[in-house]
Amino acid sequence: YNATGLAYTKDEFYRVTEDAVGIIVGVETVDRTFVDSHPKLKAVVKFGVGTDNIDLDYCNQKGIFVGRTAGSNARSVAEAAISFVLADSKNLIESVTSTREHRWEKLTGYEIQGKTIGIIGFGAIGKEVAKMSWGLGMRVMAYDAFGVCPETAAKFEVQVSSVDEILRTADFVSLHVPLTAETE
């Protein structure tokens, strides 16, 4: 259990897991080198959805179970996505930089009410982003490779759209898809 509040370095991660039979990971990398250096390892569970930091094929070859906790951090990830929208609309990064450099500039931003957000990937995280966006007065477009049924679109008050339409018309685009050859 990492109670430090900080991510482990690679060396720390290897050291604290050296005798582990099972581990729960967030952003830590579980690649061939890690698997080969942990002969007791039988299970890896990802806290979250994306498993691009885990070599799934190699774990499968070695008989290591890989699981994930779908939906466990959907709200947290959605809050992060919305924070990026707000930071961009208010020029937050530029304002902080300016202030730290003792340049007292009055940088202006714009309101997001009435703006359109396009959500690509309408699973648990995408749905949370939609709810938050709608609550902020934004129009919401959504695309999912597996489709968005009319009932779900109505429930979340989204306009079902294509990726091309989202990229062409949305003021903001929020991506919530796994990293695969098709999505890269």
Coordinates of C-alpha atoms in Angstrom, one line a residue:
Y1 CA 0.0 0.0 0.0
N2 CA 1.4 3.3 -1.0
A3 CA 0.5 5.8 1.7
T4 CA 3.0 8.5 0.6
G5 CA 0.6 10.4 -1.7
L6 CA 3.4 10.3 -4.4
A7 CA 3.9 7.9 -7.2
Y8 CA 6.7 5.4 -6.6
T9 CA 9.8 5.7 -8.7
K10 CA 10.5 2.6 -10.8
D11 CA 13.1 1.4 -8.3
E12 CA 10.8 1.9 -5.4
F13 CA 7.9 0.1 -7.2
Y14 CA 10.1 -2.9 -8.0
R15 CA 11.4 -3.0 -4.4
V16 CA 8.0 -2.8 -2.6
T17 CA 6.5 -5.4 -4.9
E18 CA 9.4 -7.9 -5.1
D19 CA 7.6 -10.7 -3.2
A20 CA 4.0 -9.8 -4.3
V21 CA 1.6 -12.4 -5.5
G22 CA -0.9 -9.8 -6.4
I23 CA -0.7 -6.0 -7.0
I24 CA -3.1 -3.2 -7.6
V25 CA -1.6 -0.6 -9.9
G26 CA -2.5 2.9 -11.1
V27 CA 0.0 4.4 -13.5
E28 CA 2.8 2.0 -12.7
T29 CA 4.2 0.0 -15.7
V30 CA 3.8 -3.7 -15.7
D31 CA 5.9 -4.7 -18.7
R32 CA 8.0 -7.8 -19.6
T33 CA 10.9 -6.7 -17.4
F34 CA 8.6 -6.2 -14.4
V35 CA 6.9 -9.5 -14.9
D36 CA 10.2 -11.4 -15.4
S37 CA 11.6 -9.9 -12.2
H38 CA 8.5 -10.8 -10.1
P39 CA 8.3 -14.6 -10.4
K40 CA 5.6 -14.9 -7.6
L41 CA 3.2 -12.6 -9.4
K42 CA -0.2 -14.2 -10.1
A43 CA -2.5 -11.2 -10.4
V44 CA -2.5 -7.5 -11.5
V45 CA -5.5 -5.3 -11.1
K46 CA -5.7 -1.9 -12.6
F47 CA -7.4 0.8 -10.4
G48 CA -9.3 2.3 -13.2
V49 CA -10.1 1.2 -16.7
G50 CA -7.2 1.8 -19.1
T51 CA -4.6 -1.0 -19.2
D52 CA -2.1 0.5 -21.6
N53 CA 0.5 0.5 -18.8
I54 CA 0.2 -3.3 -18.6
D55 CA 1.6 -5.8 -21.1
L56 CA -1.6 -7.8 -21.4
D57 CA -0.3 -10.4 -23.8
Y58 CA 2.8 -11.1 -21.8
C59 CA 0.8 -11.4 -18.6
N60 CA -1.5 -13.8 -20.3
Q61 CA 1.5 -15.9 -21.6
K62 CA 2.8 -16.1 -18.1
G63 CA -0.6 -17.1 -16.6
I64 CA -1.0 -13.8 -14.7
F65 CA -4.6 -12.7 -14.2
V66 CA -5.2 -9.0 -15.2
G67 CA -8.3 -7.3 -13.9
R68 CA -9.6 -3.8 -13.8
T69 CA -12.0 -1.8 -11.7
A70 CA -14.2 -0.3 -14.3
G71 CA -16.1 2.8 -13.1
S72 CA -14.1 3.0 -9.8
N73 CA -12.5 6.4 -10.7
A74 CA -14.9 7.6 -13.4
R75 CA -16.0 10.7 -11.4
S76 CA -12.4 11.6 -10.6
V77 CA -11.3 11.4 -14.2
A78 CA -14.4 13.3 -15.3
E79 CA -13.6 16.1 -12.8
A80 CA -10.0 16.2 -14.2
A81 CA -11.4 16.6 -17.8
I82 CA -13.7 19.4 -16.7
S83 CA -10.9 21.1 -14.9
F84 CA -9.0 21.2 -18.1
V85 CA -12.0 22.8 -19.8
L86 CA -12.2 25.4 -17.1
A87 CA -8.5 26.0 -17.0
D88 CA -8.4 26.6 -20.7
S89 CA -11.5 28.9 -20.8
K90 CA -10.0 31.1 -18.0
N91 CA -6.4 31.1 -19.2
L92 CA -5.5 29.7 -15.8
I93 CA -2.0 28.3 -16.8
E94 CA -1.0 31.6 -18.4
S95 CA -2.4 33.6 -15.4
V96 CA -0.5 31.5 -12.9
T97 CA 2.7 31.7 -14.9
S98 CA 2.3 35.5 -15.3
T99 CA 1.7 36.0 -11.6
R100 CA 4.7 33.8 -10.6
E101 CA 6.9 35.9 -12.9
H102 CA 5.5 39.1 -11.2
R103 CA 3.8 40.2 -14.4
W104 CA 0.4 41.4 -13.2
E105 CA -1.4 40.9 -16.4
K106 CA -5.2 40.9 -16.5
L107 CA -5.7 37.9 -18.8
T108 CA -9.3 37.4 -19.9
G109 CA -11.1 34.2 -20.6
Y110 CA -14.6 33.3 -21.7
E111 CA -17.6 31.6 -20.3
I112 CA -18.3 28.0 -21.2
Q113 CA -22.0 28.3 -20.9
G114 CA -23.4 27.7 -24.4
K115 CA -20.1 26.2 -25.6
T116 CA -20.1 22.7 -27.1
I117 CA -18.1 19.8 -25.7
G118 CA -17.7 16.6 -27.8
I119 CA -17.1 13.4 -25.8
I120 CA -15.5 10.6 -27.7
G121 CA -16.0 7.4 -25.7
F122 CA -19.3 7.4 -23.9
G123 CA -18.6 4.8 -21.1
A124 CA -18.7 5.6 -17.4
I125 CA -16.2 8.5 -17.6
G126 CA -17.8 10.0 -20.7
K127 CA -21.2 9.9 -19.1
E128 CA -19.9 11.7 -16.0
V129 CA -18.3 14.3 -18.2
A130 CA -21.7 14.8 -19.9
K131 CA -23.5 15.3 -16.6
M132 CA -20.9 17.8 -15.4
S133 CA -20.9 19.6 -18.8
W134 CA -24.6 19.8 -19.0
G135 CA -24.7 21.2 -15.4
L136 CA -22.3 24.0 -16.5
G137 CA -24.7 24.9 -19.3
M138 CA -22.7 23.3 -22.2
R139 CA -24.2 21.6 -25.2
V140 CA -23.0 18.0 -25.3
M141 CA -22.2 15.8 -28.3
A142 CA -21.2 12.1 -27.9
Y143 CA -19.7 9.4 -29.9
D144 CA -19.0 5.8 -28.9
A145 CA -17.6 3.1 -31.1
F146 CA -20.2 0.7 -29.7
G147 CA -23.0 3.2 -30.3
V148 CA -25.1 5.3 -28.0
C149 CA -28.7 4.1 -27.8
P150 CA -31.5 6.7 -28.0
E151 CA -32.6 6.1 -24.4
T152 CA -29.0 6.8 -23.1
A153 CA -28.7 9.9 -25.3
A154 CA -32.0 11.2 -23.9
K155 CA -31.0 10.4 -20.3
F156 CA -27.7 12.3 -20.6
E157 CA -29.1 15.0 -22.9
V158 CA -26.5 14.4 -25.6
Q159 CA -26.5 14.8 -29.3
V160 CA -25.2 11.5 -30.8
S161 CA -22.6 12.5 -33.4
S162 CA -19.7 11.1 -35.5
V163 CA -16.1 11.7 -34.6
D164 CA -15.7 13.9 -37.7
E165 CA -18.7 16.1 -36.6
I166 CA -17.4 16.5 -33.1
L167 CA -13.9 17.5 -34.3
R168 CA -15.5 19.9 -36.8
T169 CA -17.9 21.6 -34.5
A170 CA -17.1 21.2 -30.8
D171 CA -15.4 23.9 -28.8
F172 CA -13.8 21.2 -26.6
V173 CA -13.1 17.6 -27.2
S174 CA -12.8 15.1 -24.3
L175 CA -11.3 11.7 -25.2
H176 CA -12.3 8.7 -23.1
V177 CA -11.2 5.6 -25.2
P178 CA -8.7 2.9 -24.5
L179 CA -5.3 3.2 -26.3
T180 CA -5.4 0.7 -29.1
A181 CA -4.1 0.6 -32.6
E182 CA -7.5 1.9 -33.8
T183 CA -7.7 4.8 -31.4
E184 CA -4.1 5.9 -31.4

